[in-house]
Short mmCIF file of C-alpha atoms in Angstrom, two decimals:
data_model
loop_
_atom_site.label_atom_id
_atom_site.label_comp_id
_atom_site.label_asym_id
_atom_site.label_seq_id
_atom_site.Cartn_x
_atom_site.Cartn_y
_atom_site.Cartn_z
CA UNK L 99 -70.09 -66.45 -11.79
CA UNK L 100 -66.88 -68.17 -13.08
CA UNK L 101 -64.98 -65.54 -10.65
CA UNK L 102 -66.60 -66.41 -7.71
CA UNK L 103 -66.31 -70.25 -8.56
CA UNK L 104 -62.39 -69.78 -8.79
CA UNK L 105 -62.73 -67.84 -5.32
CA UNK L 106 -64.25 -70.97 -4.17
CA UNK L 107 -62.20 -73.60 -5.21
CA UNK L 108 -58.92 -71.43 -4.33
CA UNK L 109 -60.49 -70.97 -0.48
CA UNK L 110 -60.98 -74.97 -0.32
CA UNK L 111 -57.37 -75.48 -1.84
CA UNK L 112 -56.12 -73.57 1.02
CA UNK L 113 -58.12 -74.86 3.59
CA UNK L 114 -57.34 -78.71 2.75
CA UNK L 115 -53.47 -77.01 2.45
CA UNK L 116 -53.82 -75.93 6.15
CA UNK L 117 -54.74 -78.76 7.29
CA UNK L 118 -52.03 -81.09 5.49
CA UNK L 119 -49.04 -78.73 6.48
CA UNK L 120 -48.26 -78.74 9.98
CA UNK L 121 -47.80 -75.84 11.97
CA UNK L 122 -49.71 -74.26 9.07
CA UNK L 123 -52.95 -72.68 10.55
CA UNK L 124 -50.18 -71.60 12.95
CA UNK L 125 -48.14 -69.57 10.91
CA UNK L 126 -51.30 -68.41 8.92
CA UNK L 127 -52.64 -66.80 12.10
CA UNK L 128 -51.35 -65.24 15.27
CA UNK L 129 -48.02 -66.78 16.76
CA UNK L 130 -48.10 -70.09 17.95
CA UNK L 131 -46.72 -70.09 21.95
CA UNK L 132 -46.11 -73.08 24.20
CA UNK L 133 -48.21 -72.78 27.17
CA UNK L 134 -46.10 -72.04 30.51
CA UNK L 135 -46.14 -74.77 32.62
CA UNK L 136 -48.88 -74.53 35.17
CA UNK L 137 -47.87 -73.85 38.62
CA UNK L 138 -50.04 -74.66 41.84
CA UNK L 139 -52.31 -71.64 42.70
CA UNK L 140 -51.65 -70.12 46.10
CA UNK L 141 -53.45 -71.92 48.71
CA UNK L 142 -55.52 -68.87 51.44
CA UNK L 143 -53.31 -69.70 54.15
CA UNK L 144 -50.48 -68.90 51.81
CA UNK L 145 -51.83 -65.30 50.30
CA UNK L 146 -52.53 -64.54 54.15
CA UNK L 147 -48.78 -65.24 55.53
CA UNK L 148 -47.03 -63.63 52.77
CA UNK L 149 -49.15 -60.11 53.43
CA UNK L 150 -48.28 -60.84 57.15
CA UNK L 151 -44.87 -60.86 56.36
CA UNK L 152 -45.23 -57.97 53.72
CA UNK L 153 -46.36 -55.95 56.72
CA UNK L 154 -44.47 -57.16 59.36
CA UNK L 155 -41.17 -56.06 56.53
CA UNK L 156 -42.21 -52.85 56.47
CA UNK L 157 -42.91 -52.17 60.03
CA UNK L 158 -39.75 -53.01 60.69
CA UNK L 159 -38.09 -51.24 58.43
CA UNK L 160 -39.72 -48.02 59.60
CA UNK L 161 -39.05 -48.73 63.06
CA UNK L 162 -35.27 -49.98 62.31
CA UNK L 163 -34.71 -46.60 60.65
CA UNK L 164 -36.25 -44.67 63.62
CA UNK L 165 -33.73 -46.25 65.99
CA UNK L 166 -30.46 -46.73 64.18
CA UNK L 167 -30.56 -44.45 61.09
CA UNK L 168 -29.46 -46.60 58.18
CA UNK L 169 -27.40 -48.64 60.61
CA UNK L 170 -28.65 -51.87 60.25
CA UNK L 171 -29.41 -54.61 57.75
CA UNK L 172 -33.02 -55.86 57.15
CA UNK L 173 -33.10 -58.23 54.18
CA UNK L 174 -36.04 -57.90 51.79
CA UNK L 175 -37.73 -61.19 52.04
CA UNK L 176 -36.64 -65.09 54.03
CA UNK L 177 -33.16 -65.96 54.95
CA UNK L 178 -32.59 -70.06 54.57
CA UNK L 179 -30.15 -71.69 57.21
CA UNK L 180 -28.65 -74.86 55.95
CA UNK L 181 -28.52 -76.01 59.33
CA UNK L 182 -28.56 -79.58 58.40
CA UNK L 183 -26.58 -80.66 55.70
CA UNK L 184 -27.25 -84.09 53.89
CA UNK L 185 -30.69 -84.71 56.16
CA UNK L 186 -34.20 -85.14 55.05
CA UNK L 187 -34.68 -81.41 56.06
CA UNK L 188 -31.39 -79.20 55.54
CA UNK L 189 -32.65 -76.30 55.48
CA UNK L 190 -34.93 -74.09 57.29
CA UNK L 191 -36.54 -70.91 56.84
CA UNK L 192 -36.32 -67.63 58.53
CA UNK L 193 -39.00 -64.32 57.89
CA UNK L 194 -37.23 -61.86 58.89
CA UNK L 195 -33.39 -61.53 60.29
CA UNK L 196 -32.56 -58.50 61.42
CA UNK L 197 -28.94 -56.92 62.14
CA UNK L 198 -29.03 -53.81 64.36
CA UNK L 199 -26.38 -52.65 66.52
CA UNK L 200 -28.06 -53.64 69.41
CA UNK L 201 -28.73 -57.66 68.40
CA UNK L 202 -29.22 -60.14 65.65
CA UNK L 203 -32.94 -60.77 65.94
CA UNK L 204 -34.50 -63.97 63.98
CA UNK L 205 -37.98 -63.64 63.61
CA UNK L 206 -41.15 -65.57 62.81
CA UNK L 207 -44.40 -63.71 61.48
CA UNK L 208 -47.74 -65.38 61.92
CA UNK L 209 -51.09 -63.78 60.16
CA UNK L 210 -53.33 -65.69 62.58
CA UNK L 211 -56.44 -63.79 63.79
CA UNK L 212 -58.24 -64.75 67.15
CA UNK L 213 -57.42 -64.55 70.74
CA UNK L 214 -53.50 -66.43 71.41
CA UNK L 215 -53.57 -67.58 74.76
CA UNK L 216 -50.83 -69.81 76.24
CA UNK L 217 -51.11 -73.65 76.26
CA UNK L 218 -50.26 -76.27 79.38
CA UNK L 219 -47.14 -77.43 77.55
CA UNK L 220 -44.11 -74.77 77.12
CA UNK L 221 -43.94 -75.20 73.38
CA UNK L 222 -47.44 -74.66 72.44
CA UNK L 223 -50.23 -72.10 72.33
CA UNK L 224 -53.78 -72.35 72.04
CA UNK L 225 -55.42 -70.00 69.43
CA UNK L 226 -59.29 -69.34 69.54
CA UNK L 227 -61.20 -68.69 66.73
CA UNK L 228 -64.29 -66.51 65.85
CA UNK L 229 -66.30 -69.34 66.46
CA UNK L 230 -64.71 -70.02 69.76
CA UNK L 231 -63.27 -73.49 69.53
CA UNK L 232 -59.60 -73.32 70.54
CA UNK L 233 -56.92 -74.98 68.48
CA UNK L 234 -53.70 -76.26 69.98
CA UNK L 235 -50.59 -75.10 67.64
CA UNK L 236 -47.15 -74.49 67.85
CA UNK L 237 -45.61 -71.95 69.37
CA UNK L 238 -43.50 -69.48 67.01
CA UNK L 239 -40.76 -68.98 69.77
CA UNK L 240 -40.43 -73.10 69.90
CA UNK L 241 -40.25 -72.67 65.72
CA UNK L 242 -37.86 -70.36 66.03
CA UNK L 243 -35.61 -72.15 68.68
CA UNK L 244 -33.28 -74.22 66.86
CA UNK L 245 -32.59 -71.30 64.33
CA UNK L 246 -31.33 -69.00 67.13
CA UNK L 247 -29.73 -72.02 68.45
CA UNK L 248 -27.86 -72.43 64.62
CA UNK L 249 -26.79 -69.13 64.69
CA UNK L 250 -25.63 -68.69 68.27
CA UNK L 251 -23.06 -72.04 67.57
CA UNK L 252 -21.75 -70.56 64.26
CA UNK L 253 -21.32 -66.75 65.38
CA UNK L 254 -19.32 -64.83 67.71
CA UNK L 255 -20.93 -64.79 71.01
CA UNK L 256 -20.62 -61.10 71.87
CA UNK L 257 -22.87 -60.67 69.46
CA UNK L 258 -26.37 -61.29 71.46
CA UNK L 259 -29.39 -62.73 69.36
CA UNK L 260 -32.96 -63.25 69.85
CA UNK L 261 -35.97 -65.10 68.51
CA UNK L 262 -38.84 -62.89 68.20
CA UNK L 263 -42.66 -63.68 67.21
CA UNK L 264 -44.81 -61.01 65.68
CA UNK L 265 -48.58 -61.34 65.23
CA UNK L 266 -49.76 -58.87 62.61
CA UNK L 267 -53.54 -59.28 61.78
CA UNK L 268 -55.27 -56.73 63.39
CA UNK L 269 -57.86 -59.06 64.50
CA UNK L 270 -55.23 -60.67 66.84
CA UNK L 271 -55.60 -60.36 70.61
CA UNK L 272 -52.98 -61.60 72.35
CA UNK L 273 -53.17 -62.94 76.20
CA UNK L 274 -50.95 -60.96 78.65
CA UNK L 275 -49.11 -64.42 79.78
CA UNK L 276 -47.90 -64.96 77.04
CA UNK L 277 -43.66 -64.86 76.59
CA UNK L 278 -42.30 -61.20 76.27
CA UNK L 279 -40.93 -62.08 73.20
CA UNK L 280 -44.47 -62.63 71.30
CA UNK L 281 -45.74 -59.62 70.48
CA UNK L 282 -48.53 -57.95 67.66
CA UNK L 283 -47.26 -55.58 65.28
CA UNK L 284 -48.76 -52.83 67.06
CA UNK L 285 -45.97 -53.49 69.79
CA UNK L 286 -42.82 -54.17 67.71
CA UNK L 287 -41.64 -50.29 68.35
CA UNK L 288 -41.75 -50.24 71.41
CA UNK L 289 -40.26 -53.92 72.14
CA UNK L 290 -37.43 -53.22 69.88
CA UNK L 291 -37.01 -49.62 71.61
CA UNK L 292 -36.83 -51.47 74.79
CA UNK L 293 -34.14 -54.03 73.32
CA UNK L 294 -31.97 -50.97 72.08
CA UNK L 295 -31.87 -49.42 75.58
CA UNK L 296 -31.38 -52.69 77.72
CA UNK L 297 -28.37 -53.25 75.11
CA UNK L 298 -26.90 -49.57 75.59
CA UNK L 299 -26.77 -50.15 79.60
CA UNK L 300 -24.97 -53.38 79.65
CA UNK L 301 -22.07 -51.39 78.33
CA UNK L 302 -21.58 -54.11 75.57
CA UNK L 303 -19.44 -52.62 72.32
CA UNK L 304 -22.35 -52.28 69.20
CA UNK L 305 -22.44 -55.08 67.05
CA UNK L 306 -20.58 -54.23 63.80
CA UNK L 307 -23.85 -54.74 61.46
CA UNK L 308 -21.32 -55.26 57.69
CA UNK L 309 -19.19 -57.72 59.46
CA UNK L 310 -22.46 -59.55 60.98
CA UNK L 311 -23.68 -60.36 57.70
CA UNK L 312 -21.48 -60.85 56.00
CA UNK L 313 -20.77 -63.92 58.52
CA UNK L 314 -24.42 -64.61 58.69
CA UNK L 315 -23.94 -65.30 54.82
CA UNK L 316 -21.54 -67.58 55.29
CA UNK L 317 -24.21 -70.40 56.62
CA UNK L 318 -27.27 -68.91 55.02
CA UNK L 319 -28.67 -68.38 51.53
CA UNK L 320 -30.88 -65.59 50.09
CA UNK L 321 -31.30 -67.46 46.50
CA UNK L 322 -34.85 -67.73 45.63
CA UNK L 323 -34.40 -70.40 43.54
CA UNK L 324 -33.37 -72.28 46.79
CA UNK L 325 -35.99 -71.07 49.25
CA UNK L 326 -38.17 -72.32 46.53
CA UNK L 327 -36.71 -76.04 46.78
CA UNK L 328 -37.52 -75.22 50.38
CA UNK L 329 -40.91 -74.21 50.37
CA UNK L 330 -41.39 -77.45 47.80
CA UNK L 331 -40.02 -79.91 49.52
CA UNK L 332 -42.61 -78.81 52.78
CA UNK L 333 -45.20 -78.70 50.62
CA UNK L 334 -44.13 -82.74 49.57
CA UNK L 335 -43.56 -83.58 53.03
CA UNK L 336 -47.27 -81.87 53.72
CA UNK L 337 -49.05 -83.82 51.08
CA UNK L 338 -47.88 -87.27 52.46
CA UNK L 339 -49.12 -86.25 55.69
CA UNK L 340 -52.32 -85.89 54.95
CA UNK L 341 -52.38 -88.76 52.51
CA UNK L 342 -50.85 -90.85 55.72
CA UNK L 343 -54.12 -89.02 57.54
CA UNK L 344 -56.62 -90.55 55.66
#
């Protein structure tokens, strides 16, 4: 009986022990870790554009390596122009920039399923929904415009380059007035195909795809840790908007 007193009084010892010490109980049981900092979860509309892009990446890449071989340079993930140094929005984002020898082609993946019809105004489209009410959005050609624009003023201008708009959901219809230069996945072969052979009968030299990036480079920026600044400060600019909206 005496033992199982002394078992007693040693198990309350070390329990009034525990909780005097800090970091006691801690070091008693499994390692103590700081909990990571939380981070926003991915909103729908974000899971949805990133697989766009995911496929939209690898289509290209197939088709890039059916037409040049390994001459060309796709990079894997968003190219950021600092177009607009020391303004409330410096930087914008690209998808996809593609080098090939037969252009520099800046495009702009949307995930959007529906019918995409084209709007009254040039810079618009209307997209239509299961449920048949039509929204009025940008167009991705008019998104892409003053990153074409960017490029065109800082490289050489033999060097011919293109926005381009690829729809990838494969519940995507897309109306047949719409610009030649918006186009579902399911087309992207043969558009680029097309591209290659109008390029090869204007006699033009091949662009040199190294030396292209490499200048590209100069006015661009690959760093995730600044597309992420990026996508932030939209995300900022976003919640204020709606806040303003209410």
């Amino acid at each position: 009986m005496s033992g199982l007193f002394v078992l007693l009084v040693l198990g309350y010892l070390g329990y009034r022990l525990s909780k005097r010490v800090p970091g006691a109980r801690r070091r008693m049981g499994s390692p103590w870790r700081q909990p990571a900092p939380s981070t926003p979860p991915a909103t729908r509309a974000q899971v949805s554009g990133e697989a766009g892009e995911a496929a939209v990446g690898a289509e290209l890449r197939r088709v890039l390596t059916w037409l040049c071989g390994d001459n060309f340079h796709l990079h894997d993930g968003a190219v950021l122009l600092h177009h607009a140094p020391g303004t409330a929005f410096p930087t914008a984002e690209i998808d996809h920039l593609v080098v090939a020898p037969f252009g520099i082609f800046v495009i702009e993946t949307k995930n959007w399923s529906g019918t995409i019809a084209p709007a009254s105004a040039h810079d618009e489209i209307v997209r239509t929904g299961h449920n048949g009410t039509p929204e009025l959005r940008r167009s991705p050609l008019a998104q892409n415009r003053t990153k074409v624009a960017f490029l065109n003023d800082r490289l050489p201008r033999v060097w011919p380059i293109e926005g381009l708009a690829v729809f990838s959901s494969p519940a995507c219809t897309l109306h047949p007035d719409l610009p030649m230069s918006i186009v579902h996945i399911s087309e992207l072969a043969h558009w680029m195909r097309e591209r290659r052979h109008t390029f090869d009968l204007s006699g033009r030299r091949p662009v040199n795809v190294k030396t292209a990036w490499q200048a590209i480079m100069l006015n661009t920026s690959i760093s995730e840790t600044e597309l992420d600044l990026h996508r932030e400060r939209l995300r900022s600019v976003s919640k204020v908007l709606a806040n303003d909206a209410v």
